[in-house]
């Protein structure tokens, strides 16, 4: 009897020490075709223009991301904001995942959001 | 039976430990690399130069427009927090108004505190024919004459219009071609931390303020508004402009 209790005791301790340490993975479901107006512009509205940074006549980084200007400014040749040849070199995306200088400055957005931006660039950054 | 029961705890213990799966061991960070890029804007004081020919006014009331604003940049190094340096091998770029993004190359991942580089070329590169690297060197606007040799390349070419005294109604032309080995200038920016992450693109953001070219120079004197030959690079105002070049660069806020 004593042996049985001992067995149960050992089992209980060992079982309680087990942990499930695999973080829950976020599932992203980006659309097959990312739309600039439907998917990307709302990200700017929520994180870039709402805090009065990339707006107006003197926007931060000389980059205005308001709806009527964002696409044209991002496509400015030579600016490097969008690089459809090497999408992950695009300044827009690189800054969003930057460790030392993230955009927005308050911290990196979640991977679903940054992944959506990357996918839009990979799909040739259309004004759709 | 009693014998089995006596060893049951030990048996259980062995079974349970054997069932334990070893946590996946992450590999120790090795010298992986990430890509470092420089984003460099052309400025007149606090205004980004959108195009050639546009007149910008400084806080002091000086009007400046640019028709040419180019520099050769080379010898890029990144400085780690502990002061050790990594030289990005063989990277040279021609900075111009229309290009803001320059891929510098792959550097080891980690925390850095500074990017340093030079304006101009080392002696060996400065002796090359344009055919040695046409993309980089075959730009006649970066030559002193009809051929880059024997004088070498123009390291900084700034050209445009400026008012000789701030606020003067009439703007006058200026043109500075700065080069030669004595004007191969090191740029040491103040420390600003940046991180290079494996397989990611990391940017350092800088701007080049071309209004600094006039700092401390009496440009009401027409002779001080022109440097066109290699010979003129060893005397004023070229020697003064060379000292001004490090003032061009600052971090984009």
CSV table of C-alpha atoms in Angstrom, one decimal:
chain,number,residue,atom,x,y,z
A,1,UNK,CA,0.0,0.0,0.0
A,2,UNK,CA,2.8,2.4,1.0
A,3,UNK,CA,4.5,1.6,-2.3
A,4,UNK,CA,1.4,2.4,-4.3
A,5,UNK,CA,1.0,5.8,-2.5
A,6,UNK,CA,4.7,6.5,-3.2
A,7,UNK,CA,4.2,5.7,-6.9
A,8,UNK,CA,1.2,8.1,-7.1
A,9,UNK,CA,3.2,10.8,-5.3
A,10,UNK,CA,6.1,10.5,-7.7
A,11,UNK,CA,3.7,10.5,-10.7
A,12,UNK,CA,1.9,13.6,-9.4
A,13,UNK,CA,5.1,15.5,-9.0
A,14,UNK,CA,6.5,14.6,-12.3
A,15,UNK,CA,3.2,15.3,-14.1
A,16,UNK,CA,2.9,18.7,-12.4
A,17,UNK,CA,6.3,19.7,-13.5
A,18,UNK,CA,5.4,19.3,-17.2
A,19,UNK,CA,4.6,22.5,-19.0
A,20,UNK,CA,3.3,23.2,-22.4
A,21,UNK,CA,5.6,25.8,-23.7
A,22,UNK,CA,4.7,26.1,-27.3
A,23,UNK,CA,3.4,29.6,-27.8
A,24,UNK,CA,0.1,29.8,-29.5
A,25,UNK,CA,0.6,30.7,-33.1
A,26,UNK,CA,-1.3,33.5,-34.6
A,27,UNK,CA,-3.0,32.5,-37.8
A,28,UNK,CA,-3.0,35.0,-40.6
A,29,UNK,CA,-5.4,34.8,-43.4
A,30,UNK,CA,-4.3,37.4,-45.9
A,31,UNK,CA,-6.5,37.8,-49.0
A,32,UNK,CA,-5.2,36.2,-52.2
A,33,UNK,CA,-4.9,39.6,-53.7
A,34,UNK,CA,-4.0,42.4,-51.4
A,35,UNK,CA,-5.7,45.7,-52.1
A,36,UNK,CA,-4.1,49.0,-51.4
A,37,UNK,CA,-7.3,50.8,-50.6
A,38,UNK,CA,-8.9,48.0,-48.7
A,39,UNK,CA,-5.9,46.5,-46.9
A,40,UNK,CA,-2.9,48.8,-46.8
A,41,UNK,CA,-4.4,52.3,-46.5
A,42,UNK,CA,-6.3,51.4,-43.3
A,43,UNK,CA,-3.0,50.4,-41.7
A,44,UNK,CA,-1.6,53.9,-42.5
A,45,UNK,CA,-4.7,55.5,-41.2
A,46,UNK,CA,-4.5,53.5,-37.9
A,47,UNK,CA,-0.8,53.8,-37.2
A,48,UNK,CA,0.9,56.5,-39.4
A,49,UNK,CA,-1.5,59.4,-40.0
A,50,UNK,CA,-3.7,59.3,-36.9
A,51,UNK,CA,-0.8,60.6,-34.7
A,52,UNK,CA,-0.1,63.5,-37.0
A,53,UNK,CA,3.2,62.1,-38.3
A,54,UNK,CA,2.9,61.3,-41.9
A,55,UNK,CA,0.4,64.1,-42.7
A,56,UNK,CA,0.3,67.6,-43.9
A,57,UNK,CA,2.8,69.8,-45.8
A,58,UNK,CA,5.8,68.8,-43.6
A,59,UNK,CA,5.2,65.1,-42.9
A,60,UNK,CA,7.7,63.0,-41.0
A,61,UNK,CA,10.4,61.7,-43.3
A,62,UNK,CA,8.9,63.9,-46.1
A,63,UNK,CA,6.4,61.1,-46.6
A,64,UNK,CA,2.7,61.8,-46.6
A,65,UNK,CA,0.6,58.7,-46.1
A,66,UNK,CA,-2.8,60.3,-46.3
A,67,UNK,CA,-5.2,58.6,-48.7
A,68,UNK,CA,-4.9,61.1,-51.5
A,69,UNK,CA,-1.1,61.1,-51.5
A,70,UNK,CA,0.2,57.9,-50.0
A,71,UNK,CA,0.4,55.8,-53.1
A,72,UNK,CA,2.0,58.4,-55.3
A,73,UNK,CA,4.6,59.2,-52.6
A,74,UNK,CA,5.4,55.6,-52.0
A,75,UNK,CA,6.0,55.1,-55.7
A,76,UNK,CA,8.4,58.0,-56.0
A,77,UNK,CA,11.3,56.6,-58.0
A,78,UNK,CA,14.6,56.5,-56.1
A,79,UNK,CA,12.9,56.9,-52.7
A,80,UNK,CA,13.2,53.2,-52.0
A,81,UNK,CA,9.9,53.0,-50.1
A,82,UNK,CA,8.8,50.2,-52.5
A,83,UNK,CA,11.1,47.7,-54.1
A,84,UNK,CA,9.2,45.1,-56.1
A,85,UNK,CA,12.4,43.4,-57.2
A,86,UNK,CA,13.5,42.8,-53.6
A,87,UNK,CA,10.3,43.3,-51.6
A,88,UNK,CA,12.0,42.8,-48.2
A,89,UNK,CA,14.4,45.7,-49.0
A,90,UNK,CA,11.5,48.1,-49.4
A,91,UNK,CA,11.9,50.9,-46.9
A,92,UNK,CA,8.2,50.8,-46.1
A,93,UNK,CA,8.4,47.2,-44.9
A,94,UNK,CA,12.0,47.3,-43.5
A,95,UNK,CA,11.0,50.1,-41.2
A,96,UNK,CA,7.9,48.3,-40.0
A,97,UNK,CA,10.0,45.4,-38.9
A,98,UNK,CA,13.0,47.4,-37.7
A,99,UNK,CA,14.3,46.5,-34.3
A,100,UNK,CA,16.1,49.8,-33.6
A,101,UNK,CA,13.9,52.2,-35.4
A,102,UNK,CA,10.5,50.7,-35.7
A,103,UNK,CA,7.6,52.3,-37.6
A,104,UNK,CA,5.4,53.3,-36.0
A,105,UNK,CA,7.8,54.4,-33.3
A,106,UNK,CA,5.5,53.0,-30.5
A,107,UNK,CA,6.6,49.5,-31.6
A,108,UNK,CA,6.4,46.9,-34.4
A,109,UNK,CA,2.9,46.0,-35.6
A,110,UNK,CA,1.9,42.3,-35.5
A,111,UNK,CA,3.3,39.9,-38.1
A,112,UNK,CA,-0.1,39.6,-39.8
A,113,UNK,CA,-0.1,43.3,-40.6
A,114,UNK,CA,3.5,43.6,-41.7
A,115,UNK,CA,3.1,40.4,-43.7
A,116,UNK,CA,0.2,41.9,-45.5
A,117,UNK,CA,2.3,44.9,-46.5
A,118,UNK,CA,5.1,42.6,-47.7
A,119,UNK,CA,2.6,40.5,-49.7
A,120,UNK,CA,1.2,43.7,-51.3
A,121,UNK,CA,4.7,44.7,-52.4
A,122,UNK,CA,5.4,41.1,-53.6
A,123,UNK,CA,2.3,41.5,-55.7
A,124,UNK,CA,3.9,44.5,-57.4
A,125,UNK,CA,2.4,47.1,-55.1
A,126,UNK,CA,-0.6,47.9,-57.2
A,127,UNK,CA,-2.9,50.9,-56.7
A,128,UNK,CA,-5.9,48.6,-56.4
B,1,UNK,CA,4.8,-9.5,-6.5
B,2,UNK,CA,6.2,-7.7,-3.5
B,3,UNK,CA,9.5,-7.5,-5.3
B,4,UNK,CA,8.0,-5.9,-8.3
B,5,UNK,CA,6.1,-3.4,-6.2
B,6,UNK,CA,9.3,-2.4,-4.4
B,7,UNK,CA,10.9,-1.4,-7.7
B,8,UNK,CA,7.8,0.1,-9.2
B,9,UNK,CA,8.6,3.7,-8.2
B,10,UNK,CA,12.0,3.4,-9.8
B,11,UNK,CA,10.5,1.9,-12.9
B,12,UNK,CA,8.0,4.7,-13.1
B,13,UNK,CA,10.7,7.3,-12.7
B,14,UNK,CA,12.8,5.9,-15.5
B,15,UNK,CA,9.8,5.6,-17.8
B,16,UNK,CA,8.7,9.2,-17.2
B,17,UNK,CA,12.2,10.6,-17.7
B,18,UNK,CA,12.6,8.6,-20.8
B,19,UNK,CA,9.3,10.1,-22.1
B,20,UNK,CA,10.5,13.6,-21.5
B,21,UNK,CA,11.4,15.2,-24.8
B,22,UNK,CA,14.4,17.4,-24.8
B,23,UNK,CA,13.5,21.0,-25.5
B,24,UNK,CA,14.7,22.0,-28.9
B,25,UNK,CA,18.1,23.6,-28.5
B,26,UNK,CA,18.3,26.8,-30.5
B,27,UNK,CA,21.6,27.2,-32.3
B,28,UNK,CA,24.0,29.7,-30.8
B,29,UNK,CA,24.0,33.0,-32.7
B,30,UNK,CA,26.6,32.6,-35.3
B,31,UNK,CA,28.0,35.4,-37.4
B,32,UNK,CA,25.0,35.6,-39.6
B,33,UNK,CA,24.5,38.6,-41.8
B,34,UNK,CA,21.9,41.1,-42.7
B,35,UNK,CA,21.8,43.7,-45.4
B,36,UNK,CA,22.6,47.3,-44.5
B,37,UNK,CA,21.2,50.1,-46.6
B,38,UNK,CA,21.6,53.9,-46.4
B,39,UNK,CA,18.7,56.2,-47.0
B,40,UNK,CA,20.2,59.6,-47.9
B,41,UNK,CA,18.1,62.7,-48.6
B,42,UNK,CA,19.4,65.8,-50.3
B,43,UNK,CA,18.6,68.9,-48.3
B,44,UNK,CA,19.0,72.7,-48.3
B,45,UNK,CA,19.1,73.3,-44.5
B,46,UNK,CA,15.7,72.1,-43.4
B,47,UNK,CA,14.1,71.5,-46.7
B,48,UNK,CA,14.4,68.4,-48.8
B,49,UNK,CA,15.4,69.2,-52.4
B,50,UNK,CA,12.6,67.9,-54.5
B,51,UNK,CA,14.2,68.7,-57.8
B,52,UNK,CA,16.9,70.8,-59.5
B,53,UNK,CA,16.2,74.4,-60.1
B,54,UNK,CA,13.9,74.9,-57.2
B,55,UNK,CA,14.8,77.9,-55.0
B,56,UNK,CA,15.0,77.2,-51.3
B,57,UNK,CA,15.5,79.9,-48.6
B,58,UNK,CA,17.5,79.2,-45.5
B,59,UNK,CA,16.6,80.6,-42.0
B,60,UNK,CA,19.2,83.3,-42.6
B,61,UNK,CA,17.3,84.4,-45.7
B,62,UNK,CA,19.8,83.0,-48.2
B,63,UNK,CA,18.3,81.7,-51.5
B,64,UNK,CA,19.9,78.6,-53.0
B,65,UNK,CA,18.9,76.4,-55.9
B,66,UNK,CA,20.8,73.3,-57.1
B,67,UNK,CA,21.5,72.1,-60.6
B,68,UNK,CA,23.9,69.4,-59.6
B,69,UNK,CA,24.4,67.8,-56.2
B,70,UNK,CA,26.5,64.6,-56.3
B,71,UNK,CA,29.1,63.0,-54.2
B,72,UNK,CA,31.2,59.8,-54.3
B,73,UNK,CA,31.0,57.9,-51.0
B,74,UNK,CA,33.3,55.1,-50.1
B,75,UNK,CA,35.1,53.1,-47.4
B,76,UNK,CA,31.9,52.3,-45.4
B,77,UNK,CA,32.4,50.9,-41.9
B,78,UNK,CA,30.1,50.1,-39.1
B,79,UNK,CA,31.1,50.4,-35.5
B,80,UNK,CA,29.9,48.0,-32.9
B,81,UNK,CA,29.1,49.2,-29.4
B,82,UNK,CA,32.5,48.0,-28.1
B,83,UNK,CA,34.2,50.0,-30.7
B,84,UNK,CA,35.2,47.3,-33.1
B,85,UNK,CA,34.8,48.1,-36.7
B,86,UNK,CA,33.6,46.1,-39.7
B,87,UNK,CA,34.5,47.4,-43.1
B,88,UNK,CA,32.0,46.7,-45.8
B,89,UNK,CA,34.2,45.4,-48.6
B,90,UNK,CA,34.7,47.4,-51.7
B,91,UNK,CA,31.6,49.5,-51.5
B,92,UNK,CA,31.4,52.8,-53.3
B,93,UNK,CA,28.4,54.8,-54.4
B,94,UNK,CA,27.5,57.9,-56.3
B,95,UNK,CA,25.1,59.9,-54.3
B,96,UNK,CA,22.7,61.9,-56.4
B,97,UNK,CA,19.5,63.8,-56.0
B,98,UNK,CA,17.2,61.2,-57.6
B,99,UNK,CA,18.4,58.2,-55.6
B,100,UNK,CA,17.8,58.0,-51.9
B,101,UNK,CA,18.4,54.3,-51.2
B,102,UNK,CA,21.9,52.8,-51.4
B,103,UNK,CA,22.5,49.1,-50.6
B,104,UNK,CA,25.8,49.1,-48.7
B,105,UNK,CA,26.1,45.3,-48.4
B,106,UNK,CA,25.9,42.5,-45.9
B,107,UNK,CA,27.3,43.0,-42.4
B,108,UNK,CA,27.3,40.7,-39.4
B,109,UNK,CA,24.1,40.8,-37.3
B,110,UNK,CA,24.3,42.8,-34.1
B,111,UNK,CA,24.1,46.1,-32.4
B,112,UNK,CA,26.0,49.0,-33.9
B,113,UNK,CA,26.5,52.6,-32.8
B,114,UNK,CA,27.8,54.3,-35.9
B,115,UNK,CA,28.3,54.3,-39.6
B,116,UNK,CA,31.4,56.0,-40.9
B,117,UNK,CA,32.5,56.5,-44.5
B,118,UNK,CA,34.5,58.8,-46.7
B,119,UNK,CA,33.7,61.3,-49.4
B,120,UNK,CA,35.8,60.6,-52.4
B,121,UNK,CA,38.0,57.7,-53.5
B,122,UNK,CA,41.2,56.1,-52.3
B,123,UNK,CA,44.3,56.7,-54.5
B,124,UNK,CA,44.0,53.4,-56.3
B,125,UNK,CA,40.3,53.9,-57.3
B,126,UNK,CA,41.0,57.5,-58.2
B,127,UNK,CA,43.5,56.4,-60.9
B,128,UNK,CA,41.0,54.0,-62.6
B,129,UNK,CA,39.6,54.5,-66.0
B,130,UNK,CA,35.8,54.8,-66.3
B,131,UNK,CA,35.8,51.5,-68.1
B,132,UNK,CA,37.0,49.7,-64.9
B,133,UNK,CA,33.5,50.3,-63.4
B,134,UNK,CA,31.3,52.2,-65.8
B,135,UNK,CA,28.3,52.2,-63.6
B,136,UNK,CA,30.2,54.0,-60.9
B,137,UNK,CA,32.8,55.9,-62.8
B,138,UNK,CA,31.5,56.7,-66.3
B,139,UNK,CA,29.8,60.0,-65.3
B,140,UNK,CA,31.5,62.9,-67.1
B,141,UNK,CA,29.9,65.4,-64.6
B,142,UNK,CA,32.2,63.8,-62.0
B,143,UNK,CA,35.4,64.6,-64.0
B,144,UNK,CA,37.5,67.7,-64.0
B,145,UNK,CA,37.9,67.6,-67.8
B,146,UNK,CA,37.0,65.6,-70.8
B,147,UNK,CA,38.7,62.6,-69.2
B,148,UNK,CA,39.0,61.7,-65.5
B,149,UNK,CA,42.7,61.1,-65.7
B,150,UNK,CA,45.3,62.3,-64.7
B,151,UNK,CA,43.4,64.5,-62.2
B,152,UNK,CA,41.2,61.8,-60.8
B,153,UNK,CA,37.5,62.1,-60.1
B,154,UNK,CA,35.4,64.9,-58.7
B,155,UNK,CA,34.4,63.8,-55.2
B,156,UNK,CA,31.8,66.5,-54.7
B,157,UNK,CA,30.1,68.4,-57.5
B,158,UNK,CA,27.7,71.1,-56.3
B,159,UNK,CA,26.4,73.6,-58.8
B,160,UNK,CA,23.5,76.0,-58.8
B,161,UNK,CA,22.5,79.6,-58.0
B,162,UNK,CA,22.9,81.5,-54.8
B,163,UNK,CA,22.4,85.0,-53.6
B,164,UNK,CA,25.8,86.6,-52.9
B,165,UNK,CA,24.5,88.1,-49.7
B,166,UNK,CA,21.4,86.7,-47.9
B,167,UNK,CA,18.3,88.4,-49.3
B,168,UNK,CA,20.0,89.9,-52.3
B,169,UNK,CA,17.6,90.2,-55.2
B,170,UNK,CA,20.0,88.8,-57.8
B,171,UNK,CA,21.1,85.2,-57.5
B,172,UNK,CA,24.5,84.3,-59.0
B,173,UNK,CA,25.8,81.0,-60.4
B,174,UNK,CA,28.2,78.9,-58.4
B,175,UNK,CA,30.0,75.6,-59.1
B,176,UNK,CA,32.3,73.6,-57.0
B,177,UNK,CA,34.2,70.5,-58.1
B,178,UNK,CA,36.0,69.2,-55.2
B,179,UNK,CA,38.5,66.3,-55.6
B,180,UNK,CA,42.2,65.2,-55.4
B,181,UNK,CA,43.8,63.0,-52.8
B,182,UNK,CA,44.2,65.8,-50.2
B,183,UNK,CA,40.4,66.3,-50.1
B,184,UNK,CA,39.5,62.6,-49.4
B,185,UNK,CA,37.5,63.3,-46.3
B,186,UNK,CA,36.4,61.0,-43.5
B,187,UNK,CA,32.8,61.5,-42.2
B,188,UNK,CA,32.4,60.6,-38.5
B,189,UNK,CA,28.8,61.0,-37.4
B,190,UNK,CA,27.7,61.1,-33.8
B,191,UNK,CA,26.8,57.8,-32.3
B,192,UNK,CA,23.3,56.5,-33.1
B,193,UNK,CA,22.4,52.9,-32.4
B,194,UNK,CA,21.1,50.7,-35.0
B,195,UNK,CA,20.5,46.9,-35.3
B,196,UNK,CA,21.3,44.6,-38.1
B,197,UNK,CA,19.1,41.5,-38.1
B,198,UNK,CA,19.7,38.2,-39.9
B,199,UNK,CA,18.2,38.1,-43.4
B,200,UNK,CA,16.6,41.5,-42.9
B,201,UNK,CA,17.2,44.9,-44.5
B,202,UNK,CA,18.2,47.5,-42.0
B,203,UNK,CA,18.4,51.2,-42.9
B,204,UNK,CA,20.5,54.0,-41.7
B,205,UNK,CA,18.8,57.3,-42.4
B,206,UNK,CA,20.9,60.3,-43.2
B,207,UNK,CA,20.6,63.6,-45.0
B,208,UNK,CA,23.2,65.7,-46.9
B,209,UNK,CA,22.7,69.4,-46.4
B,210,UNK,CA,24.2,71.2,-49.4
B,211,UNK,CA,23.7,74.6,-47.9
B,212,UNK,CA,26.7,73.8,-45.7
B,213,UNK,CA,29.0,74.2,-48.7
B,214,UNK,CA,29.0,78.0,-48.2
B,215,UNK,CA,29.6,77.9,-44.5
B,216,UNK,CA,32.3,80.5,-43.7
B,217,UNK,CA,32.9,81.5,-47.3
B,218,UNK,CA,32.5,85.0,-48.5
B,219,UNK,CA,30.5,84.3,-51.7
B,220,UNK,CA,30.0,88.0,-52.4
B,221,UNK,CA,33.5,87.6,-53.9
B,222,UNK,CA,32.9,86.0,-57.3
B,223,UNK,CA,36.2,84.1,-57.1
B,224,UNK,CA,34.8,82.2,-54.1
B,225,UNK,CA,31.9,80.9,-56.1
B,226,UNK,CA,33.9,78.7,-58.4
B,227,UNK,CA,36.2,75.7,-58.2
B,228,UNK,CA,36.5,73.9,-61.5
B,229,UNK,CA,40.0,72.4,-61.8
B,230,UNK,CA,42.2,70.0,-59.8
B,231,UNK,CA,44.8,72.8,-59.5
B,232,UNK,CA,42.2,75.0,-57.8
B,233,UNK,CA,41.6,72.3,-55.2
B,234,UNK,CA,44.7,73.1,-53.3
B,235,UNK,CA,43.8,76.7,-52.5
B,236,UNK,CA,40.9,78.7,-51.1
B,237,UNK,CA,37.9,78.3,-51.3
B,238,UNK,CA,38.3,74.6,-52.1
B,239,UNK,CA,40.3,73.9,-48.9
B,240,UNK,CA,37.6,75.5,-46.9
B,241,UNK,CA,34.8,73.7,-48.7
B,242,UNK,CA,36.6,70.4,-47.9
B,243,UNK,CA,36.4,71.3,-44.2
B,244,UNK,CA,32.7,72.0,-44.7
B,245,UNK,CA,31.9,68.6,-46.2
B,246,UNK,CA,31.5,66.7,-42.8
B,247,UNK,CA,29.0,69.4,-41.9
B,248,UNK,CA,26.7,68.2,-44.7
B,249,UNK,CA,25.8,65.0,-43.0
B,250,UNK,CA,23.3,64.4,-40.2
B,251,UNK,CA,20.8,61.8,-39.2
B,252,UNK,CA,17.3,62.2,-40.4
B,253,UNK,CA,15.1,62.8,-37.4
